[in-house]
Coordinates of C-alpha atoms in Angstrom, one line a residue:
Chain H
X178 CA -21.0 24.0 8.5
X179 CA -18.8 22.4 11.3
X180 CA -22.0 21.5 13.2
X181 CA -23.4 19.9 10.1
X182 CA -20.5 17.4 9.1
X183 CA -20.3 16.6 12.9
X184 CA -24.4 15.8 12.6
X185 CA -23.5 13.4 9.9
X186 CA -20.7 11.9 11.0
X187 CA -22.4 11.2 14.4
X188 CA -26.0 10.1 12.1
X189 CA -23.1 7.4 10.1
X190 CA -21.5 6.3 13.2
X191 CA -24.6 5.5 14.8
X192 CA -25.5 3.6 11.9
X193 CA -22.8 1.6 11.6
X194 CA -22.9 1.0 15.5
X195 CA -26.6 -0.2 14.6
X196 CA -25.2 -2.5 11.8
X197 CA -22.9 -3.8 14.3
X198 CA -25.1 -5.1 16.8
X199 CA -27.3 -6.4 13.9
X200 CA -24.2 -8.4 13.0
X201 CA -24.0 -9.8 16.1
X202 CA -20.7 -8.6 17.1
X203 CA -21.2 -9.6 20.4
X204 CA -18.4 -9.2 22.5
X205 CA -16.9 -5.9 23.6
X206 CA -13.4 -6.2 21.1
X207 CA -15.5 -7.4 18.5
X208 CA -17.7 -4.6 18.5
X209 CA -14.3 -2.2 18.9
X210 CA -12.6 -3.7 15.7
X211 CA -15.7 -3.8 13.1
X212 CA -15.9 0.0 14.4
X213 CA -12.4 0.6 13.5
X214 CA -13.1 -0.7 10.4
X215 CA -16.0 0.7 9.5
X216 CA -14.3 4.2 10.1
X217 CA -11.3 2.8 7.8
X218 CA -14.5 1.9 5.2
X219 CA -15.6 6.1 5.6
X220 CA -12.0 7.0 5.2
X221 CA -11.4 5.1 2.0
X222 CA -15.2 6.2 0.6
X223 CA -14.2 10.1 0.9
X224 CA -10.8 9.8 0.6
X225 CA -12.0 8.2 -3.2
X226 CA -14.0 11.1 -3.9
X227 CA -11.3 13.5 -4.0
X228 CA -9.0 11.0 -5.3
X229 CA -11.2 10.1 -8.2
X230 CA -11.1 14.2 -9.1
X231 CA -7.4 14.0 -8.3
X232 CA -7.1 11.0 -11.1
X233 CA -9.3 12.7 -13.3
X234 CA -11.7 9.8 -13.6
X235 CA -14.3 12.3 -12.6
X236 CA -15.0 16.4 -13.2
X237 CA -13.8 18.5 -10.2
X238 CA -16.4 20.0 -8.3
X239 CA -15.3 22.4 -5.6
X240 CA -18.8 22.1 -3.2
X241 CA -18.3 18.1 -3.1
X242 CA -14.9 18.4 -3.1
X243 CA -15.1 21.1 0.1
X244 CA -17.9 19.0 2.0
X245 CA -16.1 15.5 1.4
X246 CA -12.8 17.0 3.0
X247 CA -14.3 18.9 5.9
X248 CA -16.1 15.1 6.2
X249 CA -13.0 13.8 6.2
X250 CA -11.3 16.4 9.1
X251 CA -14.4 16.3 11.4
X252 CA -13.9 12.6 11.8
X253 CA -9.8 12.8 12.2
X254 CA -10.6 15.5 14.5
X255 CA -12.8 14.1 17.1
X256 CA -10.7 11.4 19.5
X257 CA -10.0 7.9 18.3
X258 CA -10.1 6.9 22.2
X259 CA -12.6 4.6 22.0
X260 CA -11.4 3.1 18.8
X261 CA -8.0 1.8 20.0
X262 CA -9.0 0.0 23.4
X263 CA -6.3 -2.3 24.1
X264 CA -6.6 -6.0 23.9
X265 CA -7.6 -5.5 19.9
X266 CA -4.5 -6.3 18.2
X267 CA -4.4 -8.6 15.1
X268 CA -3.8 -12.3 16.1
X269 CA -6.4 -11.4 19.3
X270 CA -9.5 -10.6 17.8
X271 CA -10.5 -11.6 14.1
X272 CA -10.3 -9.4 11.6
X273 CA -8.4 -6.9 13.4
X274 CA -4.7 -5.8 12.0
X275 CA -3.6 -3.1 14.4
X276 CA -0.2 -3.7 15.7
X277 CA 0.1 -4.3 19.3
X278 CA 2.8 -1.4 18.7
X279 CA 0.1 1.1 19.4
X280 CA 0.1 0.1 22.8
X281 CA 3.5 -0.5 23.5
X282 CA 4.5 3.1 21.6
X283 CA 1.6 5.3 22.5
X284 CA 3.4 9.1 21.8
X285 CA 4.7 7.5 17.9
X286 CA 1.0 6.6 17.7
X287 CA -0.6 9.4 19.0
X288 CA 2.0 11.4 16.4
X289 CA 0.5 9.8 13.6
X290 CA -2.8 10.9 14.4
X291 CA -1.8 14.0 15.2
X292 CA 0.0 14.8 11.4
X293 CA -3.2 12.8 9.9
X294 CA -5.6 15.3 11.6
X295 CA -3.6 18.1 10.9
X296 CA -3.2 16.7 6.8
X297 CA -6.8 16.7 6.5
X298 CA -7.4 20.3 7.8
X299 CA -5.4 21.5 5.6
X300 CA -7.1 18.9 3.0
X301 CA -10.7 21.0 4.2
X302 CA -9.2 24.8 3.7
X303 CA -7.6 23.5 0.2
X304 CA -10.4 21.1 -1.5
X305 CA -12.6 24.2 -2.9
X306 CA -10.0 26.2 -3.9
X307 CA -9.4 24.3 -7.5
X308 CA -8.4 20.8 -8.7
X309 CA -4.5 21.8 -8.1
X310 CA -5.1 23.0 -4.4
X311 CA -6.8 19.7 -3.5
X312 CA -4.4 17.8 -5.6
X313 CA -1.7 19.1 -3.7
X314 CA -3.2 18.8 -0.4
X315 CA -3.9 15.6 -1.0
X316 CA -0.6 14.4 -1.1
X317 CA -0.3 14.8 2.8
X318 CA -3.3 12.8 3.5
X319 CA -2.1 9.7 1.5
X320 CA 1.2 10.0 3.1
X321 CA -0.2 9.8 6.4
X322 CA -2.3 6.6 5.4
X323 CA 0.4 4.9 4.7
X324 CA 3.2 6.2 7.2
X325 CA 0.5 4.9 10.0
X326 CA 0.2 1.8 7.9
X327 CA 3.5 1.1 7.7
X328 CA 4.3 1.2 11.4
X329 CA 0.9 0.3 12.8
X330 CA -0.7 -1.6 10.7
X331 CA -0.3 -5.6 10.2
X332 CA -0.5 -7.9 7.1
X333 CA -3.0 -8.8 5.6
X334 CA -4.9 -11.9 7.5
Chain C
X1022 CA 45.6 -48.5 -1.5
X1023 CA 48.1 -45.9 -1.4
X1024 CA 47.6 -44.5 -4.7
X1025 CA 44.1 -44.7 -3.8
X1026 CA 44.6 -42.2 -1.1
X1027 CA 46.6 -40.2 -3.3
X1028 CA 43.5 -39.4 -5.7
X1029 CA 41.8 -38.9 -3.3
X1030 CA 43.8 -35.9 -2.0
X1031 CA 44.2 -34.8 -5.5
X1032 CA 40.8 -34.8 -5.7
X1033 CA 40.4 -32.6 -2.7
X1034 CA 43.4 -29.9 -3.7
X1035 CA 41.2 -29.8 -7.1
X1036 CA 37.7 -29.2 -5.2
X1037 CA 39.0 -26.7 -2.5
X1038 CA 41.0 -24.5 -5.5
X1039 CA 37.3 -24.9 -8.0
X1040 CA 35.7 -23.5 -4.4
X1041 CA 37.7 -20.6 -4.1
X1042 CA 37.9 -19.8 -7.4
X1043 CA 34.5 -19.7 -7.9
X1044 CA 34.0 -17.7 -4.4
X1045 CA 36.4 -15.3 -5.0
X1046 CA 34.6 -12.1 -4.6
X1047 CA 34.3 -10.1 -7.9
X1048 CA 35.6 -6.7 -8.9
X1049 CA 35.3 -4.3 -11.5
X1050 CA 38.5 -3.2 -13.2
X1051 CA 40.3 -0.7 -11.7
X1052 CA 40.0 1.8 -14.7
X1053 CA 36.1 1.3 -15.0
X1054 CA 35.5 4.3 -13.6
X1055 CA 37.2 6.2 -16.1
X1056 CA 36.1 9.2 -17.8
X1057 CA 32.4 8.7 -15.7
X1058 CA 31.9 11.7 -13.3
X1059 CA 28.8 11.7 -10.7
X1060 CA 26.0 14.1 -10.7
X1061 CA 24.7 14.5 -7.4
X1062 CA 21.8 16.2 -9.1
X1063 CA 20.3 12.7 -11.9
X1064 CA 21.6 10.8 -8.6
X1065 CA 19.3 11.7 -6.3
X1066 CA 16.6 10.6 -9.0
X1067 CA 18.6 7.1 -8.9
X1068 CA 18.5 7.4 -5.0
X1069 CA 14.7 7.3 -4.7
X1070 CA 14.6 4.8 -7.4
X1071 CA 16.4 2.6 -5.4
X1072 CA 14.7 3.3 -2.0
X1073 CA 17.7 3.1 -0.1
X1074 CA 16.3 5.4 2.8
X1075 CA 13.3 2.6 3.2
X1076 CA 16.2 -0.2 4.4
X1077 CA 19.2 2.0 5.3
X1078 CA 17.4 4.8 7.5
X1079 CA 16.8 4.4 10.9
X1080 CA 13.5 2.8 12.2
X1081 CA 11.2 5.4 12.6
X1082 CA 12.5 8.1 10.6
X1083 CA 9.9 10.7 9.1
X1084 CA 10.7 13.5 6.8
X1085 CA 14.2 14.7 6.4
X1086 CA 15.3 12.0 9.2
X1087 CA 14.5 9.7 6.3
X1088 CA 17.8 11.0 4.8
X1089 CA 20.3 9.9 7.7
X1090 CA 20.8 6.6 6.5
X1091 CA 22.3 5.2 10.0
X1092 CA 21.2 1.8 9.5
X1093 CA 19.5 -0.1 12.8
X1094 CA 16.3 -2.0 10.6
X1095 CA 16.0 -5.9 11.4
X1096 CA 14.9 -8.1 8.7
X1097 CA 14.6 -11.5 9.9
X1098 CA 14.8 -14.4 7.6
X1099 CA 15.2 -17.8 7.7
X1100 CA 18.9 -17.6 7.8
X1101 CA 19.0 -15.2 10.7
X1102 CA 18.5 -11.8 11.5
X1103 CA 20.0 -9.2 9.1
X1104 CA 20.6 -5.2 10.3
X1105 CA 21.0 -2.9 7.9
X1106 CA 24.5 -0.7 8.3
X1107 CA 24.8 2.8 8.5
X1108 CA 25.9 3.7 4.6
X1109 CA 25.4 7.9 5.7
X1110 CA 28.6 9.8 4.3
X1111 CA 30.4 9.5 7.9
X1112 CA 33.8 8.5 7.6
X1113 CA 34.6 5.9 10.5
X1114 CA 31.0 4.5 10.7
X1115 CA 29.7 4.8 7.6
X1116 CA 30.9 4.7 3.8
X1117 CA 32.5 7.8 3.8
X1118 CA 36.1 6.2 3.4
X1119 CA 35.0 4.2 -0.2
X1120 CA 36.1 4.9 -2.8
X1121 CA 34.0 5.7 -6.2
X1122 CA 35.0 2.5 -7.4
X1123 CA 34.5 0.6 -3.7
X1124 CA 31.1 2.1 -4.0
X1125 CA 30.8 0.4 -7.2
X1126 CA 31.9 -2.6 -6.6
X1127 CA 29.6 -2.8 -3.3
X1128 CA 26.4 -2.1 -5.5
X1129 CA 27.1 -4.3 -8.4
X1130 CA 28.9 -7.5 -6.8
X1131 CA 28.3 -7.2 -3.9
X1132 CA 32.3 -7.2 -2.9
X1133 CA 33.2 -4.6 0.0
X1134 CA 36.5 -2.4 0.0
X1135 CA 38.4 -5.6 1.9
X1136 CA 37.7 -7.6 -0.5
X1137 CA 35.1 -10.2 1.1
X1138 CA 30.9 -10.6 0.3
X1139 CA 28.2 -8.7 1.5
X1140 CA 25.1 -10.8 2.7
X1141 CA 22.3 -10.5 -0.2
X1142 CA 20.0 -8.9 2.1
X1143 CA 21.4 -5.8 -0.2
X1144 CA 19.5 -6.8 -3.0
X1145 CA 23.0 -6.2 -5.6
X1146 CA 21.7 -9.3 -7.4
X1147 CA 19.3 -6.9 -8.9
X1148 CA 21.7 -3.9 -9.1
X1149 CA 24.1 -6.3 -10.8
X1150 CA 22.7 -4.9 -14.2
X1151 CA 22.8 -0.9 -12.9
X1152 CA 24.7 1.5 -15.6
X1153 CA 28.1 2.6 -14.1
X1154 CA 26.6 6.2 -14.6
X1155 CA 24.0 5.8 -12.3
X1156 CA 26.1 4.0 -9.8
X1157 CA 28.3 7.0 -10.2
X1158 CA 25.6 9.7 -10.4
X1159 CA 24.5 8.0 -6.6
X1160 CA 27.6 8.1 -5.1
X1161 CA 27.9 11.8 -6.3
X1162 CA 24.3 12.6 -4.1
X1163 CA 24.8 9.7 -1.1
X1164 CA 28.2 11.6 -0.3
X1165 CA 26.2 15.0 0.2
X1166 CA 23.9 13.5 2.8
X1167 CA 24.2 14.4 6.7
X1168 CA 26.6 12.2 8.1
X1169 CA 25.8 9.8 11.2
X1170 CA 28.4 8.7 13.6
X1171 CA 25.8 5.6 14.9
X1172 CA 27.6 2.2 14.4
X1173 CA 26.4 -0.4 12.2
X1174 CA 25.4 -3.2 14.3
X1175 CA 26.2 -7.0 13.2
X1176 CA 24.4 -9.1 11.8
X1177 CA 23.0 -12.2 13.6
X1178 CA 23.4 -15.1 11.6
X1179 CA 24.4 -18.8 12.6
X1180 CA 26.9 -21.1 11.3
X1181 CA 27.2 -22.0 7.7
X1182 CA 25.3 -18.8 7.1
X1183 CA 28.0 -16.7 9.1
X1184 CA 30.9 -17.8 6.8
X1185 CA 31.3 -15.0 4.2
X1186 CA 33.0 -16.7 1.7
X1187 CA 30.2 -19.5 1.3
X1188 CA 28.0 -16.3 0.1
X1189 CA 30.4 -17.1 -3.3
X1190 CA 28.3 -20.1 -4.0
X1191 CA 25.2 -18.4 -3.4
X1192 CA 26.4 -15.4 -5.7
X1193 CA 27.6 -18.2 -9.0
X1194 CA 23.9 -19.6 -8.8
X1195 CA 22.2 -15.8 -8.2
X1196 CA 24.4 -13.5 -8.6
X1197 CA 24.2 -11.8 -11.9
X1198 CA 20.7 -12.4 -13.1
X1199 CA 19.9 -12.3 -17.3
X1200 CA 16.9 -9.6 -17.8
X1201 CA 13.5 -11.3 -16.9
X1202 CA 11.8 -9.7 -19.5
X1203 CA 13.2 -9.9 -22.5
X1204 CA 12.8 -8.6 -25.6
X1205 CA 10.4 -5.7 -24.5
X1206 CA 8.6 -4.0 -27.0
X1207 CA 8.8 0.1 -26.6
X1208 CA 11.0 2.2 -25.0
X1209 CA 8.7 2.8 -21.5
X1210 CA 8.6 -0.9 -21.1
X1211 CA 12.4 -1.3 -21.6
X1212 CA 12.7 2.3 -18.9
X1213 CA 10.0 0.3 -16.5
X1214 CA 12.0 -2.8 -16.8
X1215 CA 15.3 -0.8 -15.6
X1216 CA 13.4 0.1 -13.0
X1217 CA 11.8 -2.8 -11.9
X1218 CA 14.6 -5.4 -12.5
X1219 CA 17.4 -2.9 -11.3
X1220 CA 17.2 -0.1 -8.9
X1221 CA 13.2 -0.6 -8.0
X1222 CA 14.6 -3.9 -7.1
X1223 CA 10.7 -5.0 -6.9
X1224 CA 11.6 -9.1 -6.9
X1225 CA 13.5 -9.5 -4.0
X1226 CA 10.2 -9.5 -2.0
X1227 CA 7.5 -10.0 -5.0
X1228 CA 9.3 -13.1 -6.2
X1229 CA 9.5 -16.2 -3.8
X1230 CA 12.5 -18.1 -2.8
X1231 CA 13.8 -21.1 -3.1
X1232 CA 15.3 -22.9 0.4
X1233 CA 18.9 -21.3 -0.8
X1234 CA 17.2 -18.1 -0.5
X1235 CA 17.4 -17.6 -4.5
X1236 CA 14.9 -16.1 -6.4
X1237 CA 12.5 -18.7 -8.1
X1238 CA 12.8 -17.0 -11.4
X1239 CA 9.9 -19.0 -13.1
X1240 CA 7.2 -17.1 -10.7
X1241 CA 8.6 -13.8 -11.1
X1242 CA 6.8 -11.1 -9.7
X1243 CA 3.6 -13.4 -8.5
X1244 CA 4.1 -12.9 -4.9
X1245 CA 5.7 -14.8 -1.7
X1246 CA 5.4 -15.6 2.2
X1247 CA 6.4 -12.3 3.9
X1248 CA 10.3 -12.4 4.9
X1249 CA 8.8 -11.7 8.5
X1250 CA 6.6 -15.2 8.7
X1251 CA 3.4 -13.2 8.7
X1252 CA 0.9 -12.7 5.6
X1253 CA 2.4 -12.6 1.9
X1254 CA 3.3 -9.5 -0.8
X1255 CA 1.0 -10.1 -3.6
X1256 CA 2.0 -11.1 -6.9
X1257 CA 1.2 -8.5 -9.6
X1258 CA 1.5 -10.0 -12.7
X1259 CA -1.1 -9.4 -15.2
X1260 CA -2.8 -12.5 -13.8
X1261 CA -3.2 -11.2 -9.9
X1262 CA -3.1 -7.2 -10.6
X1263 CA -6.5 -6.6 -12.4
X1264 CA -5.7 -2.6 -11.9
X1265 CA -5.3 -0.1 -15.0
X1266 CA -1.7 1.2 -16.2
X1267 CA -3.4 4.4 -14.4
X1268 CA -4.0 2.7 -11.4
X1269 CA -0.3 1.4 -11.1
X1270 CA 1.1 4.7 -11.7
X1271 CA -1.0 6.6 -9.0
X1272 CA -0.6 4.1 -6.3
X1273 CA 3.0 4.2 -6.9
X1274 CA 2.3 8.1 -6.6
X1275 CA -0.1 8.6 -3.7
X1276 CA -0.1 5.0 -1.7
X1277 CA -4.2 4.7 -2.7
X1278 CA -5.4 1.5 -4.1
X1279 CA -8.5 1.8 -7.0
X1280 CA -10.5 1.4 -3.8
X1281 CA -8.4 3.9 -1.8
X1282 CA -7.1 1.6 0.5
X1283 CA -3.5 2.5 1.1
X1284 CA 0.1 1.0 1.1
X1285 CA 1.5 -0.5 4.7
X1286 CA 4.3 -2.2 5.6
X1287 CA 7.2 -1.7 3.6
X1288 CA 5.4 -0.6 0.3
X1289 CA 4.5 2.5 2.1
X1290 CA 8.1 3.4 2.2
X1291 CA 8.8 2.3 -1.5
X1292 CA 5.8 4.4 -2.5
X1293 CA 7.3 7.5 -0.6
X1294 CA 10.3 6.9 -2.7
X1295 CA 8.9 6.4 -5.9
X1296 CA 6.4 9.5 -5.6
X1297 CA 9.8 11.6 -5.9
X1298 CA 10.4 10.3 -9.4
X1299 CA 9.5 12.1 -12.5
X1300 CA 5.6 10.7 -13.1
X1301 CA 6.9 9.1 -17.0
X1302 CA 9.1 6.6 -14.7
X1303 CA 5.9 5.6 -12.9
X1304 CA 3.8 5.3 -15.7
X1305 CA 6.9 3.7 -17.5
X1306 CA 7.0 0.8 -14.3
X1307 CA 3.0 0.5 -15.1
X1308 CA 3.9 -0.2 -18.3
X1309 CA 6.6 -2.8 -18.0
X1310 CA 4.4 -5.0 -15.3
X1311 CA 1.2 -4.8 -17.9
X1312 CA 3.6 -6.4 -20.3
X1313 CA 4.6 -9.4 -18.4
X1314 CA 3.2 -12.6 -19.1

C-alpha cells in the first residue's frame, strides 16, 4: 500500500515538475517555488476530500477516506529538502511567500514539519476507521497548517 | 492690550482644565462589582473568545505554553512599536496584584490600577461594551493560569505618542463605541454580534484606520493595510466574503478555507481560540457577518 501512494505521489510530482518546465519556469528558484506550490495545491486537494466528509458536504467513505490520508502522510513523510532551498523567500522570487524565518530558525521549522508529519500519520491510521475518527484526527492536521502558516508563512502578495 | 492679555490667559486656564477633564482616565464605580462573583469555569469560554493568548503569550508558544501569557509580541504601527506585557497571574511582573475591579477597569476603559491610560494596542475600545459578568467570569480563570516572572518590556513609542495622557483625546473620539450593527434581527445574530464587536474584537484589524489610528466606522469590517506594512486582512462583509454561514463557522473551527487553504498570520491564532468555543458561538459569528450590510 505504502509502495503504491509513494508510486503516485512520485507519478504527480513528476508531472507537475513536467508542467513546470512547460511553464517556462526557467531559473532554478523559480522552478523551487512553483514546486512548493504545487505540493501546497496536492495538500489542499486531499486535505478537501476529507474535509468535505468532515463538513458533511459529501457521504463518508472509509476506502477514499483511508487512501486520501495515507496520500497525504507519504508526501509529509518524504524530506521537504529540496523544497526549501534558500534564496526563495517572498519579496525574492515571485509568487513565493515563505518567510525568510525558515532560514534564519531552521530547528522551529524543522518542528513544524515534524508535528505536521506526525498529524497526518495519525490522520492515515484514523481516516478508515469512521467519520468521527477522521473527524477528530483531522483536527491536528489543520492545526498544523495553520501554526506553520502563522510563523512561516507571509501575506498574501 | 492688557486686558487683551488677560483673555487670553483666561482662555488658556479654560482650555488646559476642558483638556484634563476630558483626559481624565475613566473608572467604574467602586461598588460595580457588587454582588458579581467570577466563574473561572464560563471564563475560560470568555478567555478564548477574546484570544488573549494570541497577543499576550510569548512568541512562539505551542500548546500549553500558549497559556503563559508572559507578553514579549511586537506589533509595529505607525505610531511606534508596541510589546505586549506579561498579564500571567504573577504578582510583581504580572497582574497578579489587581484587583477585580482594577481588572475591570483595565478591560473596559482602558484605565490601569495608577490611574493613567493604557495604549489602544489593547483593543478595550471593543471590550468597552463587555458584561461585567464576563469581565468577572475572566478574571476568575486568568488568575488560575501558571504564573511567569518575565518582565513586561516597554513600549517604543516617540514623542506626542509617548505622553499617556494625550491617549484621553484619542479615547473621547474612540473610546466607547455605539453597536455597529444595530437592531439585529434574532438572537444568534445579536450572540454573533457580542462576539464580534466585543470580546472577538474582529475590527481592530478588519476595519481600517484613520491617520489618528481610529477605527473608520463607515467601512466596518471590509478590510485594511496590514498593521505590519505588508499585504492587507480582507474585508468580509457580505460584499467580499462569498462563503456559506457553513463555511464561516468551520473555518473559524478547523483554519480551512472552502478551498482548504488555511489561516496564517495572526488568524491562525484567533482560529485556535475560537475552535475552543461551543460550535452555536461559531455558527452564531457566521450569522452576525451574513447580516451586515
Amino acid at each position: 500500500m505504502t509502495f503504491r501512494v509513494l508510486t503516485c505521489a512520485i507519478a504527480a510530482a513528476t508531472g507537475v515538475a513536467t508542467a513546470l518546465f512547460a511553464a517556462g519556469h526557467t531559473t532554478p528558484e523559480g522552478q523551487v517555488v512553483a514546486a512548493r506550490n504545487a505540493q501546497m495545491t496536492l495538500y489542499g486537494y486531499h486535505v478537501g476530500l476529507l474535509g468535505n466528509m468532515a463538513k458533511g458536504e459529501v457521504p463518508y467513505d472509509a476506502d477514499l477516506a483511508r487512501s486520501t490520508a495515507e496520500f497525504l502522510a507519504a508526501m509529509a513523510g518524504a524530506s521537504q529538502d529540496q523544497l526549501w532551498v534558500p534564496g526563495t523567500e517572498q519579496g525574492v522570487v515571485d509568487g513565493s511567500r515563505a518567510k525568510a524565518d525558515i532560514w534564519t530558525d531552521p530547528d522551529g521549522f524543522a518542528a513544524e514539519l515534524a508535528r505536521f508529519s506526525e498529524a497526518t500519520q495519525a490522520l492515515a491510521n484514523a481516516a478508515g476507521e469512521g467519520l468521527e475518527s477522521m473527524q477528530g484526527a483531522l483536527g491536528p492536521v489543520g492545526r498544523g497548517c495553520g501554526s506553520c502558516h502563522d510563523a512561516y508563512r507571509g501575506p498574501r502578495n | 492690550m492688557r486686558s487683551f492679555l488677560k483673555w487670553i490667559a483666561v482662555l488658556a486656564v479654560v482650555g488646559i482644565a476642558v483638556f484634563w477633564f476630558v483626559t481624565t482616565p475613566e473608572r467604574l464605580p467602586d461598588t460595580a462589582l457588587d454582588g458579581i462573583t467570577g466563574d473561572p469555569v464560563r471564563g475560560e469560554l470568555v478567555f478564548w473568545a477574546g484570544g488573549c493568548a494570541s497577543c499576550h503569550a510569548a512568541p512562539g508558544s505551542e500548546g500549553d505554553e500558549k497559556l503563559v501569557l508572559a507578553g514579549g509580541e511586537r506589533f509595529p504601527s505607525p505610531f511606534g512599536t508596541f510589546v505586549a506585557p506579561n498579564i500571567s497571574p504573577d504578582a510583581e511582573n504580572g497582574i497578579g496584584g489587581f484587583s477585580d475591579l482594577d481588572f475591570a477597569n483595565a478591560v473596559i476603559h482602558g484605565t490601569t490600577p495608577n490611574g493613567s491610560h493604557y495604549y489602544p494596542a489593547f483593543p478595550y475600545p471593543s471590550y468597552s461594551k463587555a458584561t461585567l459578568q464576563d469581565v468577572a467570569d475572566l478574571k476568575a480563570y486568568m488568575d488560575a493560569l501558571p504564573e511567569s516572572s518575565t518582565p513586561s518590556a516597554p513600549h517604543e513609542v516617540g514623542f506626542p505618542f509617548n505622553i499617556r495622557r494625550t491617549l484621553g483625546a484619542w479615547k473621547f473620539l474612540y473610546g466607547a463605541p455605539d453597536w455597529q450593527l444595530d437592531p439585529v434581527s434574532d438572537e444568534a445574530v445579536e450572540r454573533g454580534r457580542y462576539l464580534v464587536e466585543v470580546w472577538g474584537h474582529c475590527g481592530e484589524c478588519h476595519t481600517d484606520r484613520d491617520a489618528l489610528g481610529g477605527l473608520v466606522r463607515a467601512a466596518w469590517l471590509e478590510g485594511a493595510p496590514d498593521p505590519s506594512g505588508e499585504g492587507r486582512v480582507p474585508g468580509i462583509t457580505p460584499a467580499e466574503l462569498d462563503w456559506s454561514a457553513g463555511d464561516i463557522a468551520y473555518y473559524l473551527e478547523t483554519g480551512f478555507t472552502p478551498d482548504f487553504d488555511s489561516a496564517g498570520g495572526h488568524m491562525a491564532r484567533v482560529v485556535q481560540s475560537l475552535a475552543n468555543l461551543p460550535p452555536e458561538d461559531r455558527a452564531a459569528i457566521a450569522a452576525y457577518l451574513q447580516a451586515l450590510p
